[in-house]
Short mmCIF file of C-alpha atoms and ligand atoms in Angstrom, two decimals:
data_model
loop_
_atom_site.label_atom_id
_atom_site.label_comp_id
_atom_site.label_asym_id
_atom_site.label_seq_id
_atom_site.Cartn_x
_atom_site.Cartn_y
_atom_site.Cartn_z
CA MET A 1 24.35 -98.99 80.51
CA ARG A 2 24.31 -96.61 77.53
CA VAL A 3 27.65 -94.84 77.47
CA LEU A 4 28.81 -91.90 75.38
CA VAL A 5 32.56 -92.14 74.72
CA THR A 6 34.21 -88.91 73.56
CA GLY A 7 37.50 -89.46 71.77
CA GLY A 8 36.53 -93.06 71.13
CA ALA A 9 38.57 -93.19 67.90
CA GLY A 10 41.81 -92.55 69.78
CA TYR A 11 44.15 -95.01 71.45
CA ILE A 12 42.65 -95.34 74.92
CA GLY A 13 39.09 -94.46 73.87
CA SER A 14 39.04 -97.20 71.22
CA VAL A 15 40.26 -99.83 73.68
CA VAL A 16 37.72 -98.79 76.33
CA THR A 17 34.93 -98.80 73.70
CA ALA A 18 35.80 -102.38 72.70
CA GLU A 19 35.91 -103.46 76.36
CA LEU A 20 32.54 -101.81 77.13
CA LEU A 21 30.94 -103.57 74.16
CA ALA A 22 32.47 -106.89 75.17
CA ARG A 23 30.80 -106.46 78.58
CA GLY A 24 27.38 -105.84 77.03
CA HIS A 25 27.15 -102.04 77.26
CA ASP A 26 25.64 -99.91 74.51
CA VAL A 27 28.25 -97.41 73.22
CA ILE A 28 28.00 -94.16 71.27
CA VAL A 29 31.35 -92.80 70.14
CA VAL A 30 31.94 -89.17 69.24
CA ASP A 31 35.26 -88.06 67.84
CA ASP A 32 36.22 -85.21 65.52
CA LEU A 33 38.93 -87.44 63.95
CA SER A 34 41.52 -84.68 64.40
CA THR A 35 43.91 -87.32 65.71
CA GLY A 36 41.76 -90.46 65.94
CA HIS A 37 41.00 -93.07 63.27
CA ALA A 38 37.43 -93.96 62.23
CA ASP A 39 38.47 -97.60 61.70
CA ALA A 40 39.64 -97.82 65.32
CA VAL A 41 36.01 -97.63 66.46
CA ALA A 42 34.52 -101.09 67.01
CA PRO A 43 31.76 -101.64 64.43
CA GLU A 44 29.17 -102.45 67.12
CA ALA A 45 29.41 -98.88 68.45
CA ARG A 46 27.40 -96.00 66.97
CA PHE A 47 29.78 -93.40 65.63
CA HIS A 48 29.27 -89.63 65.23
CA ARG A 49 31.95 -87.39 63.84
CA ALA A 50 31.68 -84.33 66.09
CA GLY A 51 33.64 -82.19 68.49
CA VAL A 52 32.88 -82.06 72.21
CA THR A 53 31.23 -78.65 71.85
CA GLN A 54 28.66 -80.13 69.44
CA LEU A 55 27.12 -82.82 71.60
CA SER A 56 23.79 -81.31 72.50
CA ASP A 57 21.97 -83.16 69.69
CA VAL A 58 23.61 -86.48 70.47
CA LEU A 59 22.75 -86.13 74.16
CA GLY A 60 19.23 -85.04 73.22
CA ASP A 61 18.64 -87.92 70.80
CA TRP A 62 19.91 -90.78 72.95
CA SER A 63 19.17 -91.41 76.60
CA VAL A 64 22.76 -91.61 77.70
CA ASP A 65 23.44 -92.91 81.22
CA ALA A 66 27.05 -91.81 81.48
CA VAL A 67 29.91 -90.14 79.63
CA LEU A 68 33.49 -91.36 79.39
CA HIS A 69 35.45 -88.30 78.35
CA PHE A 70 38.73 -88.98 76.52
CA ALA A 71 38.65 -86.37 73.77
CA ALA A 72 41.58 -84.03 74.38
CA LYS A 73 44.86 -82.84 73.02
CA SER A 74 47.65 -84.68 74.79
CA LEU A 75 51.12 -83.68 73.65
CA VAL A 76 53.08 -82.05 76.45
CA SER A 77 55.58 -80.25 74.22
CA GLU A 78 52.88 -78.98 71.83
CA SER A 79 51.03 -77.60 74.85
CA VAL A 80 54.06 -75.52 75.83
CA GLN A 81 54.25 -74.02 72.33
CA HIS A 82 50.51 -73.64 71.75
CA PRO A 83 48.80 -73.32 75.15
CA ALA A 84 45.65 -71.79 73.61
CA ARG A 85 44.92 -75.10 71.85
CA TYR A 86 45.00 -76.86 75.21
CA TRP A 87 42.94 -74.34 77.14
CA HIS A 88 40.30 -74.22 74.37
CA ASN A 89 40.10 -77.90 73.48
CA ASN A 90 40.64 -79.46 76.85
CA VAL A 91 39.06 -76.91 79.18
CA THR A 92 36.49 -74.88 77.21
CA GLY A 93 35.49 -78.04 75.33
CA THR A 94 34.93 -79.98 78.54
CA ILE A 95 32.90 -77.18 80.15
CA ALA A 96 30.67 -77.17 77.05
CA LEU A 97 30.28 -80.93 77.40
CA LEU A 98 29.41 -80.65 81.12
CA ASP A 99 26.81 -77.97 80.38
CA ALA A 100 25.26 -80.08 77.60
CA MET A 101 25.13 -83.00 80.04
CA ARG A 102 23.35 -80.82 82.61
CA ALA A 103 20.88 -79.59 80.01
CA HIS A 104 19.99 -83.18 79.11
CA GLY A 105 20.01 -84.65 82.61
CA VAL A 106 23.12 -86.79 82.14
CA ASP A 107 24.71 -86.87 85.57
CA ARG A 108 27.61 -89.33 85.47
CA ILE A 109 31.10 -88.82 84.03
CA VAL A 110 34.48 -90.52 84.11
CA PHE A 111 37.26 -88.19 83.01
CA SER A 112 40.72 -88.96 81.63
CA SER A 113 42.95 -86.99 83.93
CA SER A 114 46.71 -87.40 84.12
CA ALA A 115 49.73 -87.74 86.36
CA ALA A 116 50.76 -84.52 84.62
CA THR A 117 48.44 -82.70 87.07
CA TYR A 118 50.99 -83.35 89.85
CA GLY A 119 54.05 -81.99 88.03
CA ASP A 120 57.46 -82.49 89.57
CA VAL A 121 56.80 -84.27 92.88
CA SER A 122 59.56 -85.24 95.27
CA ASP A 123 57.76 -87.76 97.49
CA MET A 124 57.20 -91.16 95.87
CA PRO A 125 54.84 -92.88 95.43
CA ILE A 126 52.37 -90.14 94.53
CA TYR A 127 49.09 -90.18 96.44
CA GLU A 128 46.00 -88.37 95.20
CA ASP A 129 46.37 -85.66 97.87
CA ALA A 130 49.87 -84.72 96.68
CA PRO A 131 50.29 -81.06 95.70
CA THR A 132 49.28 -80.31 92.12
CA ARG A 133 51.84 -78.13 90.39
CA PRO A 134 51.64 -79.01 86.71
CA THR A 135 54.73 -78.18 84.65
CA SER A 136 52.94 -77.85 81.29
CA PRO A 137 49.73 -76.32 79.89
CA TYR A 138 48.65 -79.92 79.15
CA GLY A 139 48.86 -80.82 82.85
CA ALA A 140 47.27 -77.51 83.82
CA SER A 141 44.36 -78.14 81.46
CA LYS A 142 43.72 -81.56 83.02
CA LEU A 143 43.89 -80.06 86.52
CA ALA A 144 41.48 -77.27 85.53
CA VAL A 145 38.91 -79.87 84.47
CA ASP A 146 39.42 -81.81 87.70
CA LEU A 147 38.65 -78.61 89.64
CA ALA A 148 35.57 -77.90 87.51
CA LEU A 149 34.29 -81.43 88.08
CA ALA A 150 34.55 -80.97 91.85
CA ASP A 151 32.47 -77.78 91.60
CA TYR A 152 29.88 -79.33 89.28
CA ALA A 153 29.57 -82.38 91.54
CA ARG A 154 29.04 -80.25 94.66
CA ALA A 155 26.63 -77.74 93.12
CA TYR A 156 24.75 -79.83 90.54
CA GLY A 157 24.91 -83.35 91.96
CA LEU A 158 27.13 -84.70 89.19
CA ALA A 159 28.71 -88.11 89.85
CA ALA A 160 32.30 -87.66 88.68
CA VAL A 161 35.52 -89.66 88.72
CA SER A 162 38.86 -88.36 87.45
CA LEU A 163 41.25 -91.17 86.62
CA ARG A 164 44.82 -89.93 86.72
CA TYR A 165 46.80 -92.13 84.35
CA PHE A 166 50.49 -92.72 84.67
CA ASN A 167 52.22 -94.19 81.56
CA VAL A 168 49.79 -96.18 79.46
CA ALA A 169 51.09 -98.84 77.06
CA GLY A 170 50.10 -102.09 75.34
CA ALA A 171 47.17 -103.02 73.10
CA LEU A 172 43.96 -105.04 73.21
CA HIS A 173 43.86 -108.23 71.14
CA GLN A 174 40.38 -109.74 71.12
CA PRO A 175 39.58 -113.43 70.62
CA ASP A 176 37.79 -112.56 67.33
CA GLY A 177 41.11 -111.35 65.92
CA ARG A 178 40.41 -107.63 66.17
CA SER A 179 43.01 -105.41 67.81
CA TYR A 180 43.02 -101.90 69.23
CA GLY A 181 46.20 -100.01 70.00
CA GLU A 182 48.39 -96.96 69.68
CA ARG A 183 48.95 -95.34 66.26
CA HIS A 184 49.60 -91.67 66.81
CA ALA A 185 50.61 -89.61 63.78
CA THR A 186 53.01 -87.79 66.10
CA GLU A 187 54.44 -90.46 68.36
CA THR A 188 56.32 -89.30 71.45
CA HIS A 189 55.92 -92.31 73.76
CA LEU A 190 58.83 -94.51 74.72
CA ILE A 191 57.50 -98.02 74.04
CA PRO A 192 56.14 -97.49 70.50
CA LEU A 193 59.26 -95.51 69.56
CA ALA A 194 61.54 -98.23 70.95
CA LEU A 195 59.60 -100.85 68.97
CA ARG A 196 60.02 -98.80 65.78
CA ALA A 197 63.75 -98.51 66.42
CA ALA A 198 63.99 -102.27 67.08
CA ALA A 199 62.15 -102.99 63.81
CA GLY A 200 64.59 -100.75 61.95
CA ASP A 201 61.78 -98.39 60.94
CA SER A 202 63.31 -95.28 62.45
CA GLU A 203 66.45 -93.57 63.62
CA PRO A 204 68.06 -94.92 66.80
CA LEU A 205 66.02 -94.15 69.89
CA SER A 206 67.24 -91.09 71.80
CA ILE A 207 67.49 -91.69 75.53
CA PHE A 208 66.45 -88.33 76.94
CA GLY A 209 68.80 -87.82 79.87
CA THR A 210 71.28 -90.23 81.41
CA ASP A 211 72.26 -88.10 84.40
CA TYR A 212 69.06 -88.19 86.46
CA PRO A 213 69.31 -89.04 90.17
CA THR A 214 67.97 -92.57 89.54
CA PRO A 215 69.74 -95.96 89.80
CA ASP A 216 70.84 -96.04 86.12
CA GLY A 217 70.61 -92.29 85.40
CA THR A 218 67.49 -92.53 83.19
CA CYS A 219 63.94 -91.45 84.05
CA VAL A 220 61.70 -93.79 86.01
CA ARG A 221 58.02 -94.12 85.09
CA ASP A 222 55.08 -96.24 86.19
CA TYR A 223 53.69 -98.18 83.20
CA ILE A 224 50.15 -99.50 83.08
CA HIS A 225 48.57 -101.82 80.51
CA VAL A 226 45.77 -100.21 78.49
CA VAL A 227 43.51 -103.23 79.14
CA ASP A 228 43.92 -102.77 82.91
CA LEU A 229 43.20 -99.08 82.37
CA ALA A 230 40.02 -99.93 80.46
CA ASP A 231 38.90 -102.21 83.27
CA ALA A 232 39.29 -99.33 85.75
CA HIS A 233 37.04 -97.13 83.58
CA VAL A 234 34.27 -99.70 83.52
CA ARG A 235 34.52 -100.00 87.31
CA ALA A 236 34.56 -96.22 87.76
CA LEU A 237 31.29 -95.90 85.82
CA THR A 238 29.44 -97.72 88.58
CA ALA A 239 31.59 -96.43 91.47
CA ALA A 240 30.79 -92.76 90.72
CA ILE A 241 28.58 -91.27 93.45
CA ALA A 242 26.07 -88.43 92.93
CA GLY A 243 27.38 -85.15 94.31
CA GLU A 244 30.95 -86.40 94.62
CA HIS A 245 34.12 -85.95 92.61
CA GLN A 246 36.63 -88.72 93.23
CA ILE A 247 40.23 -88.65 92.02
CA VAL A 248 41.94 -91.99 91.49
CA ASN A 249 45.50 -92.68 90.32
CA LEU A 250 45.97 -95.50 87.86
CA GLY A 251 49.43 -96.99 87.94
CA SER A 252 51.13 -100.19 89.00
CA GLY A 253 52.95 -98.77 92.01
CA SER A 254 56.30 -99.85 90.49
CA GLY A 255 58.74 -97.81 88.45
CA TYR A 256 60.90 -98.81 85.48
CA SER A 257 63.75 -96.78 84.09
CA VAL A 258 64.08 -96.02 80.38
CA ARG A 259 66.93 -98.56 80.20
CA GLN A 260 64.80 -101.21 81.91
CA VAL A 261 62.01 -100.62 79.38
CA LEU A 262 64.51 -100.98 76.53
CA GLN A 263 65.70 -104.24 78.07
CA ALA A 264 62.11 -105.50 78.08
CA VAL A 265 61.78 -104.50 74.41
CA ARG A 266 64.93 -106.48 73.57
CA ALA A 267 63.73 -109.51 75.55
CA VAL A 268 60.25 -109.54 74.00
CA THR A 269 61.24 -108.85 70.38
CA GLY A 270 64.55 -110.71 70.35
CA LEU A 271 65.93 -107.68 68.50
CA SER A 272 68.50 -105.11 69.46
CA VAL A 273 67.29 -101.54 70.01
CA PRO A 274 69.66 -98.99 68.51
CA VAL A 275 69.95 -96.09 70.97
CA ARG A 276 71.89 -92.91 71.45
CA ASP A 277 72.28 -90.88 74.60
CA ALA A 278 70.64 -87.47 74.31
CA SER A 279 70.09 -84.49 76.55
CA ARG A 280 67.16 -84.26 78.94
CA ARG A 281 63.74 -83.52 77.45
CA PRO A 282 62.48 -80.26 79.00
CA GLY A 283 59.82 -80.79 81.64
CA ASP A 284 60.52 -84.50 82.29
CA PRO A 285 60.49 -85.26 86.04
CA ALA A 286 63.11 -87.81 87.16
CA ARG A 287 60.63 -90.19 88.76
CA LEU A 288 56.86 -90.67 88.63
CA VAL A 289 55.36 -93.64 90.45
CA ALA A 290 51.72 -93.94 91.50
CA ALA A 291 50.33 -94.98 94.84
CA ASN A 292 47.41 -97.14 93.73
CA THR A 293 45.79 -97.95 97.08
CA ARG A 294 42.79 -95.72 96.37
CA ALA A 295 42.07 -97.57 93.12
CA LEU A 296 42.00 -100.80 95.10
CA ALA A 297 39.78 -99.34 97.83
CA LEU A 298 37.28 -97.49 95.61
CA LEU A 299 37.25 -99.56 92.45
CA ASP A 300 38.50 -102.93 93.75
CA TRP A 301 40.99 -102.55 90.92
CA ARG A 302 44.53 -103.78 90.65
CA PRO A 303 46.82 -104.09 87.64
CA THR A 304 47.03 -107.62 86.23
CA ARG A 305 49.48 -107.21 83.32
CA GLY A 306 53.14 -106.29 83.64
CA LEU A 307 55.71 -104.55 81.48
CA ASP A 308 56.48 -107.61 79.32
CA ALA A 309 52.79 -108.00 78.45
CA MET A 310 52.58 -104.30 77.55
CA VAL A 311 55.59 -104.58 75.26
CA SER A 312 54.52 -107.84 73.65
CA ASP A 313 50.93 -106.66 73.05
CA ALA A 314 52.20 -103.38 71.59
CA TRP A 315 54.68 -105.32 69.43
CA ALA A 316 51.96 -107.65 68.10
CA PHE A 317 49.82 -104.59 67.32
CA THR A 318 52.66 -102.83 65.48
CA ARG A 319 53.33 -105.92 63.37
CA ARG A 320 49.71 -106.10 62.23
N1 UFG B 1 61.83 -91.16 76.45
C1 UFG B 1 63.07 -91.29 75.86
N2 UFG B 1 63.14 -91.27 74.50
C2 UFG B 1 62.04 -91.15 73.72
C3 UFG B 1 60.78 -91.02 74.33
C4 UFG B 1 60.71 -91.03 75.70
O1 UFG B 1 64.09 -91.39 76.53
O2 UFG B 1 62.18 -91.12 72.48
C5 UFG B 1 61.74 -91.18 77.91
C6 UFG B 1 61.18 -89.90 78.47
O3 UFG B 1 62.18 -88.96 78.68
C7 UFG B 1 60.54 -90.40 79.76
C8 UFG B 1 60.12 -91.83 79.45
O4 UFG B 1 60.86 -92.19 78.29
O5 UFG B 1 61.49 -90.44 80.76
C9 UFG B 1 58.66 -91.96 79.15
O6 UFG B 1 58.32 -90.99 78.17
P1 UFG B 1 56.91 -90.95 77.44
O7 UFG B 1 56.95 -89.82 76.48
O8 UFG B 1 56.58 -92.30 76.94
O9 UFG B 1 55.89 -90.63 78.62
P2 UFG B 1 55.88 -89.40 79.63
O10 UFG B 1 56.28 -89.96 80.95
O11 UFG B 1 56.60 -88.22 79.16
O12 UFG B 1 54.36 -88.98 79.50
C10 UFG B 1 53.33 -89.57 80.19
C11 UFG B 1 52.05 -89.43 79.41
C12 UFG B 1 51.69 -87.98 79.25
C13 UFG B 1 51.66 -87.31 80.59
C14 UFG B 1 52.96 -87.52 81.31
C15 UFG B 1 52.89 -86.97 82.70
O13 UFG B 1 52.18 -90.04 78.16
O14 UFG B 1 50.41 -87.88 78.68
O15 UFG B 1 53.24 -88.92 81.42
O16 UFG B 1 54.16 -86.72 83.18
F1 UFG B 1 51.47 -85.98 80.46
#
């Protein structure tokens, strides 16, 4: 299959690109490099530096079979301060992409949606039919695209899958020695920050909230290995059905608290993680755990790598 990957120079996009190539697909990456890194794109992929609103030529020049759409802004707190960036980039940008796809007869898309579309949910685990009440413009922008995809599928016959990620972590280490992982200029995620603190490269890690109604008082999240996530994307490419929009959660079905993650970081690295208790981070729900039965039913997908593998692969990536 010839696949166009938007945002293929970012964390998840670069891992999925490498996995697609390893499975024999032909990959064209587009990325505006606003947050991605050109050297994160596997050399076997064709690379175009462009934004998602500038894809008409690329779609016209190459007979693309499907689009994997990762390009987006993805910082929850930035989205609260600068919602216009999120509505323009994530929503207007995606509509422009969908219209360019229509114009060029490309009728298959897998979209990076998010658990942030659900917001603060009380019933765990979260099924795909749970109410969607996003608590940030980031989550709202992902939900808006999910709604647009449903309309485009129904009216224009698009085959669309929205994959709603829970907490993605880990890195891809290929047998040829190349690695793909997380290197955000602005890092907000727990595992990379805990690894930096363990390595002594940063201030102590702040634990955001120790008074949540959870067993140890810290937030519980559902972590999923980026290589498992990539596998789900490859499966979704073929599972997408013309005229249908399918929403699929990607998580492990198990939750780990912040303190449990820090324990895994200590166990894997053999280092202590300096921490300090801090106040709650605005907008953080106490608990987010995915129901992943639909991923099994539709994609025959199940997670194969646990928290220790995520931490050790991320640690190996950081040390390179
Ligand atoms: N945390 C800390 N200290 C830190 C960083 C994080 O205690 O320095 C805690 C957070 O409060 C949270 C947990 O670690 O309880 C995980 O935080 P992350 O920032 O790693 O991930 P989030 O759960 O906030 O975010 C993830 C995705 C987002 C998505 C969101 C949906 O990364 O893209 O889930 O809720 F929007």
